Short mmCIF file of C-alpha atoms in Angstrom, two decimals:
data_model
loop_
_atom_site.label_atom_id
_atom_site.label_comp_id
_atom_site.label_asym_id
_atom_site.label_seq_id
_atom_site.Cartn_x
_atom_site.Cartn_y
_atom_site.Cartn_z
CA UNK J 1 -87.95 37.34 -16.10
CA UNK J 2 -87.79 40.69 -14.09
CA UNK J 3 -90.59 41.67 -11.88
CA UNK J 4 -91.70 45.13 -10.93
CA UNK J 5 -93.31 45.52 -7.52
CA UNK J 6 -95.59 48.50 -7.36
CA UNK J 7 -98.36 49.86 -5.07
CA UNK J 8 -95.78 50.16 -2.25
CA UNK J 9 -97.05 52.92 0.08
CA UNK J 10 -93.85 52.83 2.06
CA UNK J 11 -90.60 51.00 1.48
CA UNK J 12 -87.93 50.53 4.20
CA UNK J 13 -84.60 50.11 2.42
CA UNK J 14 -82.27 50.22 5.59
CA UNK J 15 -80.09 52.65 3.45
CA UNK J 16 -79.96 56.02 5.34
CA UNK J 17 -78.70 57.76 2.26
CA UNK J 18 -81.82 57.06 0.31
CA UNK J 19 -84.25 59.32 2.26
CA UNK J 20 -81.81 62.18 1.84
CA UNK J 21 -81.26 61.72 -1.82
CA UNK J 22 -85.03 61.61 -2.48
CA UNK J 23 -85.81 64.48 -0.14
CA UNK J 24 -88.13 62.50 1.99
CA UNK J 25 -89.30 63.99 5.29
CA UNK J 26 -86.49 64.88 7.58
CA UNK J 27 -87.81 62.49 10.23
CA UNK J 28 -85.13 60.55 12.22
CA UNK J 29 -86.99 57.24 11.75
CA UNK J 30 -87.13 57.84 8.03
CA UNK J 31 -83.38 58.45 7.81
CA UNK J 32 -82.54 55.47 10.00
CA UNK J 33 -84.78 53.12 7.84
CA UNK J 34 -84.14 54.82 4.48
CA UNK J 35 -87.87 55.24 3.87
CA UNK J 36 -89.18 55.76 0.27
CA UNK J 37 -92.86 56.58 -0.08
CA UNK J 38 -94.93 55.65 -3.23
CA UNK J 39 -92.13 53.36 -4.06
CA UNK J 40 -91.31 50.51 -6.50
CA UNK J 41 -88.82 47.72 -6.66
CA UNK J 42 -87.47 45.68 -9.64
CA UNK J 43 -86.30 42.17 -8.93
CA UNK J 44 -84.31 40.13 -11.43
CA UNK J 45 -84.98 36.58 -12.31
CA UNK J 46 -82.02 35.64 -10.15
CA UNK J 47 -83.83 36.91 -7.19
CA UNK J 48 -81.74 40.11 -6.78
CA UNK J 49 -82.86 43.75 -6.46
CA UNK J 50 -82.27 45.58 -9.71
CA UNK J 51 -83.73 48.92 -9.03
CA UNK J 52 -85.26 50.90 -6.08
CA UNK J 53 -87.02 54.23 -6.14
CA UNK J 54 -90.13 56.18 -6.54
CA UNK J 55 -92.82 54.40 -8.52
CA UNK J 56 -93.13 57.38 -10.96
CA UNK J 57 -89.46 56.72 -11.99
CA UNK J 58 -89.74 53.00 -12.21
CA UNK J 59 -88.23 51.36 -15.39
CA UNK J 60 -90.13 48.70 -17.34
CA UNK J 61 -89.91 45.05 -16.37
CA UNK J 62 -91.12 41.73 -17.89
CA UNK J 63 -93.97 41.48 -15.33
CA UNK J 64 -95.48 43.50 -12.68
CA UNK J 65 -97.31 42.97 -9.29
CA UNK J 66 -99.36 45.58 -7.48
CA UNK J 67 -99.12 45.29 -3.65
CA UNK J 68 -102.12 47.39 -3.08
CA UNK J 69 -100.73 50.30 -1.04
CA UNK J 70 -99.08 48.07 1.55
CA UNK J 71 -95.75 48.70 3.29
CA UNK J 72 -92.75 46.63 2.25
CA UNK J 73 -89.83 45.99 4.65
CA UNK J 74 -86.52 43.86 4.57
CA UNK J 75 -87.41 40.36 5.72
CA UNK J 76 -86.67 39.91 9.48
CA UNK J 77 -83.40 38.37 10.46
CA UNK J 78 -83.86 36.13 13.49
CA UNK J 79 -80.39 35.79 14.75
CA UNK J 80 -81.09 33.80 17.95
CA UNK J 81 -83.22 30.59 17.83
CA UNK J 82 -83.22 27.08 19.23
CA UNK J 83 -85.37 25.27 16.70
CA UNK J 84 -83.96 21.75 16.84
CA UNK J 85 -85.90 20.24 19.78
CA UNK J 86 -88.74 17.88 20.54
CA UNK J 87 -91.05 17.71 23.59
CA UNK J 88 -93.30 20.09 25.34
CA UNK J 89 -92.58 22.33 28.40
CA UNK J 90 -95.91 24.22 28.64
CA UNK J 91 -96.26 23.10 32.24
CA UNK J 92 -93.03 24.79 33.04
CA UNK J 93 -94.44 28.09 31.48
CA UNK J 94 -97.55 27.75 33.56
CA UNK J 95 -95.40 27.27 36.83
CA UNK J 96 -93.37 30.43 36.06
CA UNK J 97 -96.58 32.49 35.64
CA UNK J 98 -97.43 31.49 39.26
CA UNK J 99 -94.01 32.33 40.63
CA UNK J 100 -91.55 29.60 39.94
CA UNK J 101 -88.26 31.21 38.81
CA UNK J 102 -86.28 30.26 35.76
CA UNK J 103 -82.87 28.74 36.46
CA UNK J 104 -81.97 26.87 33.27
CA UNK J 105 -82.77 23.47 34.66
CA UNK J 106 -85.66 22.81 32.30
CA UNK J 107 -83.33 22.50 29.31
CA UNK J 108 -82.56 19.02 30.48
CA UNK J 109 -86.28 18.09 29.87
CA UNK J 110 -85.88 19.13 26.23
CA UNK J 111 -82.50 17.28 25.96
CA UNK J 112 -84.25 14.06 27.00
CA UNK J 113 -87.06 14.48 24.49
CA UNK J 114 -84.74 15.58 21.62
CA UNK J 115 -82.33 12.60 22.16
CA UNK J 116 -85.40 10.35 21.81
CA UNK J 117 -86.75 11.80 18.61
CA UNK J 118 -85.88 10.45 15.13
CA UNK J 119 -84.05 12.46 12.62
CA UNK J 120 -87.15 12.61 10.46
CA UNK J 121 -89.22 13.87 13.27
CA UNK J 122 -86.80 16.56 14.19
CA UNK J 123 -86.37 17.76 10.64
CA UNK J 124 -90.23 17.92 10.22
CA UNK J 125 -90.49 20.02 13.44
CA UNK J 126 -87.73 22.40 12.33
CA UNK J 127 -89.28 22.86 8.84
CA UNK J 128 -92.65 23.54 10.41
CA UNK J 129 -91.14 26.16 12.70
CA UNK J 130 -89.26 27.84 9.79
CA UNK J 131 -92.48 27.97 7.82
CA UNK J 132 -94.35 29.56 10.74
CA UNK J 133 -91.62 32.22 10.87
CA UNK J 134 -91.89 32.93 7.17
CA UNK J 135 -95.66 33.42 7.60
CA UNK J 136 -94.64 36.27 10.05
CA UNK J 137 -92.04 37.96 7.85
CA UNK J 138 -88.82 36.19 8.79
CA UNK J 139 -86.62 35.38 5.79
CA UNK J 140 -83.34 34.61 7.57
CA UNK J 141 -82.83 32.51 10.59
CA UNK J 142 -79.91 31.40 12.75
CA UNK J 143 -80.41 27.98 14.50
CA UNK J 144 -78.34 26.64 17.43
CA UNK J 145 -77.70 23.14 18.63
CA UNK J 146 -77.72 22.61 22.37
CA UNK J 147 -80.49 20.01 23.16
CA UNK J 148 -78.38 16.92 22.41
CA UNK J 149 -75.30 17.43 24.58
CA UNK J 150 -73.69 14.21 23.30
CA UNK J 151 -71.20 14.15 20.42
CA UNK J 152 -73.66 12.25 18.19
CA UNK J 153 -76.73 14.34 19.01
CA UNK J 154 -74.94 17.67 18.66
CA UNK J 155 -73.73 16.71 15.28
CA UNK J 156 -77.16 15.47 14.31
CA UNK J 157 -78.75 18.77 15.45
CA UNK J 158 -76.36 20.75 13.23
CA UNK J 159 -76.98 18.59 10.28
CA UNK J 160 -80.73 19.01 10.64
CA UNK J 161 -80.38 22.80 11.05
CA UNK J 162 -78.17 22.99 7.94
CA UNK J 163 -80.95 21.52 5.98
CA UNK J 164 -82.95 24.79 6.35
CA UNK J 165 -80.30 27.55 7.06
CA UNK J 166 -76.57 28.20 6.53
CA UNK J 167 -76.52 30.14 9.78
CA UNK J 168 -75.85 27.39 12.30
CA UNK J 169 -74.35 27.69 15.80
CA UNK J 170 -72.71 25.04 17.89
CA UNK J 171 -74.14 25.23 21.44
CA UNK J 172 -72.64 22.15 22.98
CA UNK J 173 -72.06 24.42 25.98
CA UNK J 174 -75.80 25.07 26.71
CA UNK J 175 -75.88 23.34 30.07
CA UNK J 176 -73.90 20.52 31.69
CA UNK J 177 -75.85 17.21 30.98
CA UNK J 178 -76.87 14.99 33.87
CA UNK J 179 -74.29 12.40 33.10
CA UNK J 180 -71.44 14.97 33.68
CA UNK J 181 -73.00 16.65 36.76
CA UNK J 182 -69.98 15.55 38.92
CA UNK J 183 -67.42 16.17 36.23
CA UNK J 184 -67.98 19.67 34.82
CA UNK J 185 -64.39 19.85 33.57
CA UNK J 186 -64.72 16.58 31.70
CA UNK J 187 -67.79 18.03 29.89
CA UNK J 188 -65.97 21.20 28.93
CA UNK J 189 -63.18 18.96 27.66
CA UNK J 190 -65.68 17.03 25.58
CA UNK J 191 -67.11 20.34 24.11
CA UNK J 192 -63.81 21.84 23.26
CA UNK J 193 -62.27 18.51 22.12
CA UNK J 194 -64.19 15.72 20.42
CA UNK J 195 -67.45 17.74 19.82
CA UNK J 196 -65.52 20.63 18.21
CA UNK J 197 -63.44 18.14 16.21
CA UNK J 198 -66.75 16.76 14.77
CA UNK J 199 -68.50 20.06 14.07
CA UNK J 200 -65.48 22.16 12.99
CA UNK J 201 -62.78 19.72 11.90
CA UNK J 202 -59.23 21.09 11.34
CA UNK J 203 -59.02 21.93 7.69
CA UNK J 204 -62.35 20.53 6.85
CA UNK J 205 -65.94 21.98 6.15
CA UNK J 206 -67.64 22.93 9.44
CA UNK J 207 -71.25 22.06 10.30
CA UNK J 208 -71.47 25.33 12.23
CA UNK J 209 -70.44 29.00 11.37
CA UNK J 210 -70.48 30.10 15.00
CA UNK J 211 -69.94 28.74 18.55
CA UNK J 212 -72.03 29.87 21.53
CA UNK J 213 -71.99 29.30 25.36
CA UNK J 214 -74.50 29.88 28.09
CA UNK J 215 -72.31 32.05 30.33
CA UNK J 216 -74.41 32.32 33.51
CA UNK J 217 -72.96 31.84 37.04
CA UNK J 218 -76.32 32.40 38.44
CA UNK J 219 -77.45 28.99 37.06
CA UNK J 220 -75.97 25.87 38.46
CA UNK J 221 -76.57 24.21 35.11
CA UNK J 222 -74.72 26.75 32.92
CA UNK J 223 -71.09 27.87 32.70
CA UNK J 224 -68.91 30.23 34.59
CA UNK J 225 -66.59 32.83 33.09
CA UNK J 226 -63.53 30.63 32.90
CA UNK J 227 -65.42 27.72 31.43
CA UNK J 228 -67.01 30.04 28.91
CA UNK J 229 -63.63 31.44 27.97
CA UNK J 230 -62.30 27.95 27.32
CA UNK J 231 -65.19 27.18 25.04
CA UNK J 232 -65.06 30.33 23.14
CA UNK J 233 -61.33 30.44 22.55
CA UNK J 234 -61.43 26.88 21.36
CA UNK J 235 -64.12 27.70 18.85
CA UNK J 236 -62.29 30.83 17.72
CA UNK J 237 -59.16 28.80 17.12
CA UNK J 238 -61.20 26.70 14.66
CA UNK J 239 -62.27 29.73 12.68
CA UNK J 240 -65.89 29.87 14.20
CA UNK J 241 -67.53 33.24 14.88
CA UNK J 242 -68.38 33.80 18.58
CA UNK J 243 -71.79 34.28 20.03
CA UNK J 244 -72.56 34.48 23.87
CA UNK J 245 -75.63 34.05 26.01
CA UNK J 246 -74.72 36.57 28.67
CA UNK J 247 -76.07 38.39 31.72
CA UNK J 248 -79.55 36.83 31.49
CA UNK J 249 -80.20 35.88 35.13
CA UNK J 250 -77.99 38.47 36.92
CA UNK J 251 -74.83 40.38 36.64
CA UNK J 252 -71.85 38.41 35.46
CA UNK J 253 -68.89 38.24 33.15
CA UNK J 254 -70.65 37.30 29.87
CA UNK J 255 -70.93 40.76 28.32
CA UNK J 256 -67.39 41.82 29.00
CA UNK J 257 -65.96 38.36 27.93
CA UNK J 258 -67.90 38.68 24.63
CA UNK J 259 -66.59 42.11 23.97
CA UNK J 260 -62.96 41.11 25.03
CA UNK J 261 -62.93 38.20 22.69
CA UNK J 262 -64.57 39.99 19.78
CA UNK J 263 -67.86 38.13 19.69
CA UNK J 264 -70.24 39.04 16.91
CA UNK J 265 -73.08 39.10 19.41
CA UNK J 266 -73.85 38.78 23.15
CA UNK J 267 -77.46 37.93 23.66
CA UNK J 268 -80.01 38.69 26.53
CA UNK J 269 -78.04 41.51 28.28
CA UNK J 270 -80.84 41.79 30.90
CA UNK J 271 -78.52 42.83 33.81
CA UNK J 272 -75.91 45.29 32.83
CA UNK J 273 -73.43 47.36 34.91
CA UNK J 274 -71.97 50.63 33.74
CA UNK J 275 -68.83 48.76 32.92
CA UNK J 276 -70.79 46.31 30.70
CA UNK J 277 -72.35 49.16 28.79
CA UNK J 278 -68.96 50.85 28.33
CA UNK J 279 -67.49 47.57 27.08
CA UNK J 280 -70.33 47.26 24.46
CA UNK J 281 -69.79 50.99 23.38
CA UNK J 282 -66.05 50.22 22.88
CA UNK J 283 -66.91 47.02 20.90
CA UNK J 284 -69.24 48.91 18.51
CA UNK J 285 -68.58 47.66 15.07
CA UNK J 286 -67.71 44.21 16.35
CA UNK J 287 -70.09 43.07 19.05
CA UNK J 288 -73.79 43.61 18.85
CA UNK J 289 -76.13 43.43 21.91
CA UNK J 290 -79.00 41.15 20.91
CA UNK J 291 -82.08 41.62 23.05
CA UNK J 292 -84.71 38.94 23.34
CA UNK J 293 -87.83 40.51 24.90
CA UNK J 294 -89.93 37.37 24.36
CA UNK J 295 -87.82 35.75 27.08
CA UNK J 296 -88.74 38.46 29.60
CA UNK J 297 -92.40 38.16 28.69
CA UNK J 298 -92.20 34.37 29.15
CA UNK J 299 -90.29 34.29 32.37
CA UNK J 300 -91.50 37.41 34.19
CA UNK J 301 -87.95 38.80 34.32
CA UNK J 302 -87.24 42.61 34.02
CA UNK J 303 -86.92 43.82 30.47
CA UNK J 304 -83.40 45.07 29.23
CA UNK J 305 -83.13 48.81 29.01
CA UNK J 306 -82.69 49.29 25.19
CA UNK J 307 -82.98 53.07 25.53
CA UNK J 308 -79.97 53.11 27.85
CA UNK J 309 -77.95 51.05 25.36
CA UNK J 310 -78.97 53.04 22.20
CA UNK J 311 -78.36 56.44 23.82
CA UNK J 312 -74.91 55.14 24.90
CA UNK J 313 -74.09 54.19 21.29
CA UNK J 314 -74.42 50.44 21.56
CA UNK J 315 -75.55 48.51 18.41
CA UNK J 316 -78.77 46.74 19.50
CA UNK J 317 -80.39 43.80 17.59
CA UNK J 318 -83.61 42.00 18.31
CA UNK J 319 -84.33 38.31 17.96
CA UNK J 320 -87.01 35.91 19.01
CA UNK J 321 -85.02 33.28 20.99
CA UNK J 322 -87.62 30.69 19.90
CA UNK J 323 -87.17 27.82 22.18
CA UNK J 324 -89.26 25.29 24.21
CA UNK J 325 -88.56 26.68 27.63
CA UNK J 326 -88.21 30.44 27.96
CA UNK J 327 -89.96 31.78 24.82
CA UNK J 328 -91.83 29.41 22.52
CA UNK J 329 -92.72 32.25 20.17
CA UNK J 330 -91.47 32.44 16.52
CA UNK J 331 -92.81 35.95 16.05
CA UNK J 332 -90.42 38.85 15.31
CA UNK J 333 -93.36 41.20 15.10
CA UNK J 334 -94.18 40.27 18.75
CA UNK J 335 -90.43 41.03 19.65
CA UNK J 336 -90.79 44.38 17.96
CA UNK J 337 -93.94 45.27 19.76
CA UNK J 338 -92.46 44.34 23.14
CA UNK J 339 -89.25 46.31 22.44
CA UNK J 340 -91.35 49.41 21.70
CA UNK J 341 -93.79 49.04 24.63
CA UNK J 342 -91.39 47.74 27.25
CA UNK J 343 -87.80 48.62 26.35
CA UNK J 344 -87.91 52.17 25.24
CA UNK J 345 -87.26 51.75 21.51
CA UNK J 346 -88.96 53.67 18.85
CA UNK J 347 -90.86 51.74 16.13
CA UNK J 348 -88.13 52.64 13.57
CA UNK J 349 -85.33 51.61 15.92
CA UNK J 350 -87.03 48.27 16.72
CA UNK J 351 -87.50 47.47 12.96
CA UNK J 352 -83.94 48.49 12.27
CA UNK J 353 -82.74 46.28 15.10
CA UNK J 354 -84.79 43.21 13.87
CA UNK J 355 -83.44 43.59 10.25
CA UNK J 356 -80.23 45.56 9.74
CA UNK J 357 -78.49 45.03 13.04
CA UNK J 358 -79.55 41.52 13.49
CA UNK J 359 -78.16 40.79 10.05
CA UNK J 360 -74.83 42.43 10.90
CA UNK J 361 -74.54 40.03 13.83
CA UNK J 362 -74.55 37.26 11.24
CA UNK J 363 -72.20 38.94 8.90
CA UNK J 364 -74.90 40.03 6.55
CA UNK J 365 -76.01 43.21 4.76
CA UNK J 366 -79.77 43.50 4.94
CA UNK J 367 -80.73 46.44 2.67
CA UNK J 368 -83.14 46.78 -0.21
CA UNK J 369 -80.61 47.96 -2.72
CA UNK J 370 -79.45 46.98 -6.15
CA UNK J 371 -77.35 43.79 -6.06
CA UNK J 372 -78.78 42.56 -2.73
CA UNK J 373 -81.01 39.53 -2.40
CA UNK J 374 -84.67 40.46 -2.68
CA UNK J 375 -85.61 39.00 0.75
CA UNK J 376 -88.64 41.18 1.45
CA UNK J 377 -91.77 41.08 3.63
CA UNK J 378 -95.05 42.80 3.10
CA UNK J 379 -96.96 44.49 5.91
CA UNK J 380 -100.85 44.50 5.56
CA UNK J 381 -100.88 48.27 6.36
CA UNK J 382 -99.51 51.48 4.82
CA UNK J 383 -96.55 51.86 7.21
CA UNK J 384 -94.02 49.94 9.35
CA UNK J 385 -95.65 51.59 12.37
CA UNK J 386 -98.39 48.98 12.09
CA UNK J 387 -96.03 46.32 13.32
CA UNK J 388 -96.11 47.66 16.82
CA UNK J 389 -99.38 49.73 16.54
CA UNK J 390 -101.44 46.52 15.79
CA UNK J 391 -99.59 44.18 18.12
CA UNK J 392 -100.74 40.62 17.91
CA UNK J 393 -102.30 40.85 14.53
CA UNK J 394 -100.96 38.65 11.74
CA UNK J 395 -100.10 41.62 9.44
CA UNK J 396 -96.67 40.67 7.87
CA UNK J 397 -95.48 37.80 5.71
CA UNK J 398 -92.43 36.93 3.69
CA UNK J 399 -92.97 37.93 0.07
CA UNK J 400 -92.75 34.98 -2.31
CA UNK J 401 -91.43 36.02 -5.69
#
């Protein structure tokens, strides 16, 4: 049964040709987002968009729903999360607020708690976090492993993540676990050997669609450039897409390594040299720079300069990095508000980054257009501007059809 959605004061389609064809205001934000005002959408019984346009031109449908003058946007795509974990690190957050720097060591606390949790407990925790995200407008989520760091626990984490999303990432190279502290090479061999054999077997179905590495020479717990290269090339040889944690704690090789190897995304990008920015510009169309402003909020670190990247021509995405240590927030609206207030993005750029560009980093097309999945979110306000204008207010939710 088809459904006509009416009463849409403003529809973000992420299709830049729409605003021009409908002669909408010649505003750069309108063009970027493909804004249609006084809009309507028809959704098929298969959950696909059938028609998009002005409400006055809407075709008939089997049923209708009036959204009461609210804005509709594509559902947020949260392309960087660590949801499979147990335990609590709120004391670590409190310590950082009084000056203790972050160095990656707290990850081991989550590893211990996660290893001790049952499968049922972990799945319940993940489902609860995903429900929390949907209540804030997120309809697509990527989930990484990385709090197990044994073969069995990494496989378990990916199986649990797969129960809620197809967008799973193998992050065995999160940090070096305590039992390998004196044998880093041995742990890299485990990640690129037996672990990879288990999560992406030769010729068999993979538990992960991507592989990631925490490339951070400024942390004694993470991986340097050559270790990261070994992890990424091994994953690429198994057909996995590449993602990289890069340049979070200081200048380093992560961004340029990601661009060189054709990673889909390099995430954090807090400390960038001119050469890093040039590499990202050259990699446009392949490598997205995913910024995670909730991390800077939660660690008192400097915010990335999104304006510098966008003006240079870099594709910028936004994600939450929801995790127990450096950003225990599942809110994409919070990330958008921080990006606008602290990183030099316009509200339109931030929304586009949190939907269309974040989707591209996962190999997805996130537009409101005929034939596309009707993954929509409703804003309790007449415009997408309210996402950053009314920061901290629960205005947006995924639309259940």
